[in-house]
mmCIF file of N, CA and C and ligand atoms in Angstrom:
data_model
loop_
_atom_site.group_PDB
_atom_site.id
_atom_site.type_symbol
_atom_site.label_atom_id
_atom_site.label_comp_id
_atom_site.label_asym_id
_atom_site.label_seq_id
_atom_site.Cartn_x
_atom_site.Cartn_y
_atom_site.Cartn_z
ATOM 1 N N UNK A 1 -3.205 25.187 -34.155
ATOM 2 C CA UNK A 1 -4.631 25.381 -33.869
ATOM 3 C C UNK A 1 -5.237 26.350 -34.898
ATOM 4 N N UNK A 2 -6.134 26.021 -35.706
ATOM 5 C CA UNK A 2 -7.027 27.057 -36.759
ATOM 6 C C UNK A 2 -8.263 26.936 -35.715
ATOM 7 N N UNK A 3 -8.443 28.586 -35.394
ATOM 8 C CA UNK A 3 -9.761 29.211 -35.213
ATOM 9 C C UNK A 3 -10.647 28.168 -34.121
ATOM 10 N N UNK A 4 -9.597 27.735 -33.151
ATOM 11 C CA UNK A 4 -10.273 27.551 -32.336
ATOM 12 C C UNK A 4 -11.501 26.046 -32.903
ATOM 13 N N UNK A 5 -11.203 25.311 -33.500
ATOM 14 C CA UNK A 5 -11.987 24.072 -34.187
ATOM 15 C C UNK A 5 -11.519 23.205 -33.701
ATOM 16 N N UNK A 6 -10.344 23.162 -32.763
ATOM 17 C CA UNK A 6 -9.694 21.984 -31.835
ATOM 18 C C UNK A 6 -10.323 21.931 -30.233
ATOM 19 N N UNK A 7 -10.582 22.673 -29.792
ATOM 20 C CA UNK A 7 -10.967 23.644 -28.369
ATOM 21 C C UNK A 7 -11.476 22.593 -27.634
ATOM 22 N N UNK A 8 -12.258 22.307 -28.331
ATOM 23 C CA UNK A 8 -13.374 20.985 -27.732
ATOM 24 C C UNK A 8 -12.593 19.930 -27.160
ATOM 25 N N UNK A 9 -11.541 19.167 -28.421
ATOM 26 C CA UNK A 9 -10.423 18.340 -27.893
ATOM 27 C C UNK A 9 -9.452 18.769 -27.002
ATOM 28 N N UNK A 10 -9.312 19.797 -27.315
ATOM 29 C CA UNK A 10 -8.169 20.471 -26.215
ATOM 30 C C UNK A 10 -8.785 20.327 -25.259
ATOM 31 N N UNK A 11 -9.666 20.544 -24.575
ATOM 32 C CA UNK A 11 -9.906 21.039 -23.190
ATOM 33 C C UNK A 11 -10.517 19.743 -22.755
ATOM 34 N N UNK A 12 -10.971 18.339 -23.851
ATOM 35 C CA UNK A 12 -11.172 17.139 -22.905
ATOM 36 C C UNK A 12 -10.003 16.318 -22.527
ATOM 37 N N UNK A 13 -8.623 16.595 -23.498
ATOM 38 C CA UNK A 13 -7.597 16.248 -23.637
ATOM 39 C C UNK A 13 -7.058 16.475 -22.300
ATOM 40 N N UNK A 14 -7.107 17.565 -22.119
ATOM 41 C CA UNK A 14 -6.431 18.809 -20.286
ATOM 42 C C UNK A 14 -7.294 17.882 -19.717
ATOM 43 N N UNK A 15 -8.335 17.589 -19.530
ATOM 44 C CA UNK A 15 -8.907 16.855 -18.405
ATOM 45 C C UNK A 15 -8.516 15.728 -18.193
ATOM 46 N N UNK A 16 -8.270 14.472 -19.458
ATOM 47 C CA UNK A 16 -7.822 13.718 -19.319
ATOM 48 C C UNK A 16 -6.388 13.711 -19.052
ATOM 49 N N UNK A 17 -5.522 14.744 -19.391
ATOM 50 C CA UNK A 17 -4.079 14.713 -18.649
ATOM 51 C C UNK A 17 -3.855 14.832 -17.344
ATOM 52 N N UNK A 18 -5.112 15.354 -16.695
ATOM 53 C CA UNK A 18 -5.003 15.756 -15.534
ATOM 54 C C UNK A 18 -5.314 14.626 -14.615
ATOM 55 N N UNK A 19 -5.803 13.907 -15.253
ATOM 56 C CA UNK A 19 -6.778 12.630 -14.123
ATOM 57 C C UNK A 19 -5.036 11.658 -14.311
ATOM 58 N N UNK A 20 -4.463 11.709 -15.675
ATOM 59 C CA UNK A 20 -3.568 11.029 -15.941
ATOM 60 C C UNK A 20 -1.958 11.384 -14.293
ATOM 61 N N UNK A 21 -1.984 12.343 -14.276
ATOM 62 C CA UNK A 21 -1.208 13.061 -14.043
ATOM 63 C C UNK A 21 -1.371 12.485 -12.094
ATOM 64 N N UNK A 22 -2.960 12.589 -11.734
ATOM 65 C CA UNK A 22 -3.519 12.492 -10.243
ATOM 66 C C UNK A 22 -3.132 11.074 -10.312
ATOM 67 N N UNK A 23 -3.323 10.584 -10.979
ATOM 68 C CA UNK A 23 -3.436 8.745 -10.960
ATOM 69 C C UNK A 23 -1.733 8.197 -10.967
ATOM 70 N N UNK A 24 -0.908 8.847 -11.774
ATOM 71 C CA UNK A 24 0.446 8.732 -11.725
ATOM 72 C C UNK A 24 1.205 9.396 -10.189
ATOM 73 N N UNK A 25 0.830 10.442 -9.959
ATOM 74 C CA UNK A 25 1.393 10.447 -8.795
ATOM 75 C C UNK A 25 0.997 9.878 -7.522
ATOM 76 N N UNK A 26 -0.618 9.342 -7.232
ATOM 77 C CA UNK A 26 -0.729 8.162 -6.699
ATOM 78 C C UNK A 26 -0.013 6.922 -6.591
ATOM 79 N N UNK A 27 0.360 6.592 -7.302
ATOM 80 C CA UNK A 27 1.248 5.281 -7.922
ATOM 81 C C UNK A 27 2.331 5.039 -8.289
ATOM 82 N N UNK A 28 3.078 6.491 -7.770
ATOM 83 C CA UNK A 28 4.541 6.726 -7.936
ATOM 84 C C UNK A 28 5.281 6.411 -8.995
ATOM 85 N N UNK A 29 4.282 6.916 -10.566
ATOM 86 C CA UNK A 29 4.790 6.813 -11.659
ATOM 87 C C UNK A 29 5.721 7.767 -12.231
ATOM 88 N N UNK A 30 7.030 7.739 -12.842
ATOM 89 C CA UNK A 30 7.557 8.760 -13.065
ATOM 90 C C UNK A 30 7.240 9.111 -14.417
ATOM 91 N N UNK A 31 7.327 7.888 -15.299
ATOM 92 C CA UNK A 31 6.995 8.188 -16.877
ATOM 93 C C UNK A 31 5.845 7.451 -17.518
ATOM 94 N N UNK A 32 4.761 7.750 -18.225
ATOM 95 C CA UNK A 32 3.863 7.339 -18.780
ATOM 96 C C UNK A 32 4.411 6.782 -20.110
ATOM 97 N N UNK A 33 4.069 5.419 -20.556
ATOM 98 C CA UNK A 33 4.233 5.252 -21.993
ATOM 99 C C UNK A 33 3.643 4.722 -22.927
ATOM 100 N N UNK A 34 2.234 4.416 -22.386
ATOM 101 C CA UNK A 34 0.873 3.982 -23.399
ATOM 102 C C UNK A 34 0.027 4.436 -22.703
ATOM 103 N N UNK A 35 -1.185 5.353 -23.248
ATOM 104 C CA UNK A 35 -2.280 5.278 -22.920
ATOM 105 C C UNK A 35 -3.861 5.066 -23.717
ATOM 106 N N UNK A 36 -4.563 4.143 -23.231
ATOM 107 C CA UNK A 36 -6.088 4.112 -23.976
ATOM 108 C C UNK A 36 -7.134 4.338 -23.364
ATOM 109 N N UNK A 37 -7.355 5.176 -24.456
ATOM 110 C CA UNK A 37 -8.543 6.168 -24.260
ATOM 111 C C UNK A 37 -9.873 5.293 -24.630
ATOM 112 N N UNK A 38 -11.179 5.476 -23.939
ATOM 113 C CA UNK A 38 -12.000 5.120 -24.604
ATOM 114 C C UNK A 38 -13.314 6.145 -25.027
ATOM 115 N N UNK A 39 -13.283 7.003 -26.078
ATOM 116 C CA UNK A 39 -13.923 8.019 -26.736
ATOM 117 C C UNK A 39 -15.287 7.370 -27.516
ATOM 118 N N UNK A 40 -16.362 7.632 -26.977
ATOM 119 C CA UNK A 40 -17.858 7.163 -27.291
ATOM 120 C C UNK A 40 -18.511 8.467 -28.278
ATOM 121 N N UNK A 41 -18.988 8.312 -29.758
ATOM 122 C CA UNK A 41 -19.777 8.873 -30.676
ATOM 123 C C UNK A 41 -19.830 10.391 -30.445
ATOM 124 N N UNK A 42 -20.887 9.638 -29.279
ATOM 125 C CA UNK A 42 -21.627 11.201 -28.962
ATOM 126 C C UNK A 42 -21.038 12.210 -28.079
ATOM 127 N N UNK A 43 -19.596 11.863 -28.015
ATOM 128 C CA UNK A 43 -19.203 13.254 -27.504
ATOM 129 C C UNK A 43 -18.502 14.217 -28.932
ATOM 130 N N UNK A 44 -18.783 13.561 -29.797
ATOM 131 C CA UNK A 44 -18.336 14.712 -30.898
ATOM 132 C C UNK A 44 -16.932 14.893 -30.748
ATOM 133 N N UNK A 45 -15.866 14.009 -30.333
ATOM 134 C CA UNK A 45 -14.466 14.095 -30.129
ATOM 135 C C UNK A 45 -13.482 13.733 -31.569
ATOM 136 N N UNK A 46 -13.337 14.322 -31.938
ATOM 137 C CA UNK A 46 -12.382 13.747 -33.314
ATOM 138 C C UNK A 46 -10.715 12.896 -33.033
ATOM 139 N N UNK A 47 -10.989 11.678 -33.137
ATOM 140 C CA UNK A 47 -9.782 11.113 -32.501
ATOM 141 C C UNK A 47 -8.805 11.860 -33.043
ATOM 142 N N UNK A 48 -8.894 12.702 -34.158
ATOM 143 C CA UNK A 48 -7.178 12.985 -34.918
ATOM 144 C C UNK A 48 -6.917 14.104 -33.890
ATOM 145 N N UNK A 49 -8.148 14.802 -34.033
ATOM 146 C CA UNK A 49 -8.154 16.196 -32.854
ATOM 147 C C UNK A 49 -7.479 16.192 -31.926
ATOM 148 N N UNK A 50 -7.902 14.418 -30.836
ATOM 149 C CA UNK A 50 -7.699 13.828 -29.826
ATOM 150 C C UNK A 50 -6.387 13.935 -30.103
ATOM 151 N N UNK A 51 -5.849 13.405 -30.732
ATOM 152 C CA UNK A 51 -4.367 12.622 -31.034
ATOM 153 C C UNK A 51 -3.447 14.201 -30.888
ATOM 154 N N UNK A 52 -3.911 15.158 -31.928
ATOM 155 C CA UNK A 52 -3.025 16.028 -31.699
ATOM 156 C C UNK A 52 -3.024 17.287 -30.554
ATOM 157 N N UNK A 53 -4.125 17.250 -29.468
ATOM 158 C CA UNK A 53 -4.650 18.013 -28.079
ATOM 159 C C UNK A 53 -3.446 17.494 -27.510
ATOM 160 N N UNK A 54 -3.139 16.087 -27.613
ATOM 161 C CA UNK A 54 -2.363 14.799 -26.927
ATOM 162 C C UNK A 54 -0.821 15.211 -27.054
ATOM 163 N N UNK A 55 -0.493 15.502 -28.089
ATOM 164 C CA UNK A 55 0.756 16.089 -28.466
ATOM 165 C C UNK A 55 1.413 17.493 -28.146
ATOM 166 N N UNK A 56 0.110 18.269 -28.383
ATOM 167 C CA UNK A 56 0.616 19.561 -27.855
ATOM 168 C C UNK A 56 0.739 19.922 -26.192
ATOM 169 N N UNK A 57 0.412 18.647 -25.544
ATOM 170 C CA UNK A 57 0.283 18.780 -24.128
ATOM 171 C C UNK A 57 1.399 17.906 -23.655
ATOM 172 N N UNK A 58 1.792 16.958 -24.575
ATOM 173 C CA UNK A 58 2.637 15.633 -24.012
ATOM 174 C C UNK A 58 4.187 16.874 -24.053
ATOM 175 N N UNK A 59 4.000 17.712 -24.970
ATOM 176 C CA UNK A 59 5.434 18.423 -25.070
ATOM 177 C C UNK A 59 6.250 19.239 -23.829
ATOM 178 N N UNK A 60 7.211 19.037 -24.015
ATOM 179 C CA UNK A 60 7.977 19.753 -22.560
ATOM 180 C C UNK A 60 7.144 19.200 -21.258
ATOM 181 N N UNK A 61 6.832 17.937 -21.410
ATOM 182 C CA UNK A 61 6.048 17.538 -20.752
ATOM 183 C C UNK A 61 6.900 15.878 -19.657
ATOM 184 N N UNK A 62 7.290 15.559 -18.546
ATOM 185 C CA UNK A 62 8.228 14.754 -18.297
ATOM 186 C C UNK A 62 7.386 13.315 -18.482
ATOM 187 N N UNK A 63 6.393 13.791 -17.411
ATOM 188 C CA UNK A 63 5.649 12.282 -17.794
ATOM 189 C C UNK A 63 4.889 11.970 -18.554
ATOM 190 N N UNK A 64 4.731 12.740 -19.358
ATOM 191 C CA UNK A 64 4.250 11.791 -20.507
ATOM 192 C C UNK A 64 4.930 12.026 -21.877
ATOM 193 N N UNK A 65 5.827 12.689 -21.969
ATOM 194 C CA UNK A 65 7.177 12.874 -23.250
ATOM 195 C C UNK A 65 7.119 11.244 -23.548
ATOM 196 N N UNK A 66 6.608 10.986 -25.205
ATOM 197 C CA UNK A 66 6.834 9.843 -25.835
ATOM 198 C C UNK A 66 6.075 8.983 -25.461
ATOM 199 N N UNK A 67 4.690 9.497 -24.673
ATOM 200 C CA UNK A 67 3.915 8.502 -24.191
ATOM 201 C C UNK A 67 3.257 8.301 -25.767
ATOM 202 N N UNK A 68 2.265 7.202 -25.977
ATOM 203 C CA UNK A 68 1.398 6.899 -26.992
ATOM 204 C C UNK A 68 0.324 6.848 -27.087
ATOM 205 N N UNK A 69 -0.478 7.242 -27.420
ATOM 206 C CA UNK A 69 -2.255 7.171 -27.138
ATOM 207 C C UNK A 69 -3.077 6.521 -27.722
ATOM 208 N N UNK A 70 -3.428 5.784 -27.538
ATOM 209 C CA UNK A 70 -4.389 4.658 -28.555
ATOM 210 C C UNK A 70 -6.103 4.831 -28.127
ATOM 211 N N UNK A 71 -6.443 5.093 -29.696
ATOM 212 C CA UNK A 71 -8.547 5.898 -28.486
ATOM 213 C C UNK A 71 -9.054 4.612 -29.516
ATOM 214 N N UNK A 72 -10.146 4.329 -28.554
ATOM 215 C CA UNK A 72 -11.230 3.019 -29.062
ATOM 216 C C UNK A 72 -12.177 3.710 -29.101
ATOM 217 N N UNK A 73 -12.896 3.877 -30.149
ATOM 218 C CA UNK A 73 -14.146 4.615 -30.717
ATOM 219 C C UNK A 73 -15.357 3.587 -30.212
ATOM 220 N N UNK A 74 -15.909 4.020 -29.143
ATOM 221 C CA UNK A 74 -17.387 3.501 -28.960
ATOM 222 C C UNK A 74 -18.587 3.716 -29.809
ATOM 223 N N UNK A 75 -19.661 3.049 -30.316
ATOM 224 C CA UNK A 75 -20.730 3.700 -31.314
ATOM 225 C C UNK A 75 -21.753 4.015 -30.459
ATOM 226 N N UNK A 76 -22.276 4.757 -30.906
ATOM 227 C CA UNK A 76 -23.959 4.996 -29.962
ATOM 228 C C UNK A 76 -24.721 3.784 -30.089
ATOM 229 N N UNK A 77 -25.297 3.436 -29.315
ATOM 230 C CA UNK A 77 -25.774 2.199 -28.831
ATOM 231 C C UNK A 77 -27.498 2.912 -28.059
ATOM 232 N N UNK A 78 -28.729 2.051 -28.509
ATOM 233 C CA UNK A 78 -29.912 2.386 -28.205
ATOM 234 C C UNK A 78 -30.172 1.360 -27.855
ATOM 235 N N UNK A 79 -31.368 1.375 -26.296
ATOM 236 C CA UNK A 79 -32.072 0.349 -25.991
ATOM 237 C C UNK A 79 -33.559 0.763 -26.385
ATOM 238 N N UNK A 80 -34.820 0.081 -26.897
ATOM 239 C CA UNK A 80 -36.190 0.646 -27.065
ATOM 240 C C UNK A 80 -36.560 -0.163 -25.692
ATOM 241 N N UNK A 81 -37.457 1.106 -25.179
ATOM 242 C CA UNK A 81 -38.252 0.604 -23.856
ATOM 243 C C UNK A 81 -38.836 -0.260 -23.839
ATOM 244 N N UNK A 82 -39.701 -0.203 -25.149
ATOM 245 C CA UNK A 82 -41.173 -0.893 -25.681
ATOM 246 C C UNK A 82 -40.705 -2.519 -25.572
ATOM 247 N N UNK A 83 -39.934 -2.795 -26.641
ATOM 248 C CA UNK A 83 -39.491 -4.081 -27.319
ATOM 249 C C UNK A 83 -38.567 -4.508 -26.647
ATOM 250 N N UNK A 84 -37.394 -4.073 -25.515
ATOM 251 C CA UNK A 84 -36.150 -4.329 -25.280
ATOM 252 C C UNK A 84 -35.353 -4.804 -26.224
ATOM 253 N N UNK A 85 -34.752 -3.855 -27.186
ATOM 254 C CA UNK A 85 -34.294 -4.251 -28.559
ATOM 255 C C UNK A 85 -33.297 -3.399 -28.487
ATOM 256 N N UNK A 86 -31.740 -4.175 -28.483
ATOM 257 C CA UNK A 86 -30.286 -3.271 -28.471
ATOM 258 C C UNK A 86 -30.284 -3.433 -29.779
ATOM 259 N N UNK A 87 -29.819 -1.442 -30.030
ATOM 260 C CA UNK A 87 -29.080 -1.681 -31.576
ATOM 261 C C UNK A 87 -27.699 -0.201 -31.623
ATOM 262 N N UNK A 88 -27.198 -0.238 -32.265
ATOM 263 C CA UNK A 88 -25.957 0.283 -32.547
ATOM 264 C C UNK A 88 -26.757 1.387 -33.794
ATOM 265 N N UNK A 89 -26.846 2.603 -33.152
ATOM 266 C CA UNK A 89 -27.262 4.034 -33.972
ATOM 267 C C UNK A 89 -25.863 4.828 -34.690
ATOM 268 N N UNK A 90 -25.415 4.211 -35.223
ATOM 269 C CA UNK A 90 -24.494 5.329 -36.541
ATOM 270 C C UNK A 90 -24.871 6.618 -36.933
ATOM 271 N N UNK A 91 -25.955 6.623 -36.881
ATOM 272 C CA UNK A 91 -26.496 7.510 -37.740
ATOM 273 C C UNK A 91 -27.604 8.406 -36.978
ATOM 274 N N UNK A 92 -27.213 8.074 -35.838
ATOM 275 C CA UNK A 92 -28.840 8.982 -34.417
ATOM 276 C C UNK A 92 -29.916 8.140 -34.976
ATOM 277 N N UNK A 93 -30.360 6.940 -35.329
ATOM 278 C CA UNK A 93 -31.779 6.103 -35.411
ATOM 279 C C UNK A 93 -32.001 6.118 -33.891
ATOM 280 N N UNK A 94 -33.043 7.616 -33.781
ATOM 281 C CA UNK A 94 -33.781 7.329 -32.553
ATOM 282 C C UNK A 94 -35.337 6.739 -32.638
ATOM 283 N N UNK A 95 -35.278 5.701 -33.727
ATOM 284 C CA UNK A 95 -36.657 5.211 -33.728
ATOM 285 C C UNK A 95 -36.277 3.542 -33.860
ATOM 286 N N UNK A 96 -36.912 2.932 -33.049
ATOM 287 C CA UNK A 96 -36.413 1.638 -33.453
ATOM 288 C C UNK A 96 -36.259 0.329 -33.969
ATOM 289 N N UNK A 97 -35.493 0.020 -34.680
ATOM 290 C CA UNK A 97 -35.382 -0.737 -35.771
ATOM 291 C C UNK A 97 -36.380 -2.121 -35.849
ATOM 292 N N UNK A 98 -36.674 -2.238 -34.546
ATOM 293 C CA UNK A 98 -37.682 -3.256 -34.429
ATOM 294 C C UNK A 98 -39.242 -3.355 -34.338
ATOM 295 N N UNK A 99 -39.730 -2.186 -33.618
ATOM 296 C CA UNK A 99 -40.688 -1.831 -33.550
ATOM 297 C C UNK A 99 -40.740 -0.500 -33.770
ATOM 298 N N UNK A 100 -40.369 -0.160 -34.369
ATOM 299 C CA UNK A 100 -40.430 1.382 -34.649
ATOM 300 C C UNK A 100 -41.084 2.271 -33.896
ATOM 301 N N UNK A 101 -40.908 1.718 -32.604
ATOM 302 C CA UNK A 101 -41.490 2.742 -31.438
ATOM 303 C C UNK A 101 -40.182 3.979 -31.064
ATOM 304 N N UNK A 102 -40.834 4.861 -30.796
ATOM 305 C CA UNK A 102 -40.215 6.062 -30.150
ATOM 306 C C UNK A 102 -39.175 6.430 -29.221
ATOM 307 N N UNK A 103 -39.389 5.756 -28.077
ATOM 308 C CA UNK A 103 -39.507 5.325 -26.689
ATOM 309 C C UNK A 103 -37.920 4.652 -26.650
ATOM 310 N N UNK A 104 -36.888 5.105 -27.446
ATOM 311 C CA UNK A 104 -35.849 4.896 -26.937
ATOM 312 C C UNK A 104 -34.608 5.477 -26.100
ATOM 313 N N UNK A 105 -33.928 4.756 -25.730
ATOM 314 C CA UNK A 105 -33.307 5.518 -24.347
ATOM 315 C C UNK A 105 -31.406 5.049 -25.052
ATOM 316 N N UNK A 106 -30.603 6.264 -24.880
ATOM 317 C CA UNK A 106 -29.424 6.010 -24.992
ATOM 318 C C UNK A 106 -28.587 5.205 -24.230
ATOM 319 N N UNK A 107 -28.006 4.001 -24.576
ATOM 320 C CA UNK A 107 -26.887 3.697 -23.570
ATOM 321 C C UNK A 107 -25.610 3.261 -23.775
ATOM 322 N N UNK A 108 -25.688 3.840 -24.525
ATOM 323 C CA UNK A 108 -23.840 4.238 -24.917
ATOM 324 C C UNK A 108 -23.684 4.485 -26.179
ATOM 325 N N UNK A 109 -21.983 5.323 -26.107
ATOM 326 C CA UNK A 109 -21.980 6.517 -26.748
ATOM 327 C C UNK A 109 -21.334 7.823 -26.582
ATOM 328 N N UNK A 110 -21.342 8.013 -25.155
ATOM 329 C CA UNK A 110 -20.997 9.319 -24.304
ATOM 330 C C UNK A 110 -20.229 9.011 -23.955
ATOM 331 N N UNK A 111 -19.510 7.897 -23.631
ATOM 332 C CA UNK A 111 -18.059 7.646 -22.823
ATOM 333 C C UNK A 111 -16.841 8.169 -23.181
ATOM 334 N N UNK A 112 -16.210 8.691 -21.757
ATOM 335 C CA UNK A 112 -14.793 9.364 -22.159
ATOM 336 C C UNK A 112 -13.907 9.011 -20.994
ATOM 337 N N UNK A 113 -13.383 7.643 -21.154
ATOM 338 C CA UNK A 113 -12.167 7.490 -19.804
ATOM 339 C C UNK A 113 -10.870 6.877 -20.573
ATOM 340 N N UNK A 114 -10.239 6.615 -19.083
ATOM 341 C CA UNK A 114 -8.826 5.993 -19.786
ATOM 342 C C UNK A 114 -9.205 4.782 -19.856
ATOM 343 N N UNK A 115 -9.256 3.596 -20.227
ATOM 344 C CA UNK A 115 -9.606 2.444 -19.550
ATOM 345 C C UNK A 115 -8.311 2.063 -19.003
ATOM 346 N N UNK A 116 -6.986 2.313 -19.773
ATOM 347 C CA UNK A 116 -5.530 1.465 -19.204
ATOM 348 C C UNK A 116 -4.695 2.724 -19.431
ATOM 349 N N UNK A 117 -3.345 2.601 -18.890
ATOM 350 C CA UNK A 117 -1.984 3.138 -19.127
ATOM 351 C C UNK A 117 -0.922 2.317 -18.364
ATOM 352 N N UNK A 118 -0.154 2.547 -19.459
ATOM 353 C CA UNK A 118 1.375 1.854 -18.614
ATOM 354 C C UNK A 118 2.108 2.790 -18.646
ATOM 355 N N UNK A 119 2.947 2.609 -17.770
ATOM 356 C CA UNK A 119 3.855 3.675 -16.951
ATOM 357 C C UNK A 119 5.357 2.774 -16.391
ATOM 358 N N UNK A 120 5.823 3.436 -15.888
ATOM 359 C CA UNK A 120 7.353 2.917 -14.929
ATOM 360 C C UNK A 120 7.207 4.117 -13.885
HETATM 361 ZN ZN1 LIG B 201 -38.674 -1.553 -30.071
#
């Protein structure tokens, strides 16, 4: 960890181990061994970040020692009120590409779940 520039991942990482962790012992999993993540733009999550929060938590760790993590990068995604015009913002285009009205509303982007894991 340098200076605390991981923190962010770390601590969505802990959350997601934790939901991992509630959901496995529901289901009387003993070992985890794939999991996918689905990480949306706008949470500012750096999958490598992701990847290595993932590692330093999977360690001395039973159920999930050697698990694998696979994250699907969602893009920010805008609807305009005006026009009803979906477009995919890379770049924060909060004006829109069609009518260059204002008046747009985010809808996706922000997402942070597991969608799957396999386990035994
Ligand atoms: Zn529009």
């Amino acid at each position: 960890m340098n200076g605390g520039e991981n923190m962010h991942e770390l601590s969505l990482m802990e959350s997601v181990v934790k939901q991992l962790r509630a959901s496995a012992a529901e289901n009387d999993i003993k070992k985890i061994t794939r999991v996918l993540l689905v990480v949306g733009k706008m949470t500012m999550a750096v999958p490598d970040a992701l990847q290595f929060a993932f590692e330093v938590l999977q360690k001395e760790d039973e159920l999930l020692k050697g698990a694998v993590l696979e994250i699907r990068e969602e893009p920010v995604r805008c609807e305009c009120k005006d026009c009803g015009h979906l477009y995919e913002a890379p770049n924060y285009e909060f004006l829109c590409p069609s009518c260059s009205g204002p008046n747009v509303k985010i809808v996706g982007g922000r997402e942070l779940y597991i969608d799957f894991y396999e386990g035994d």
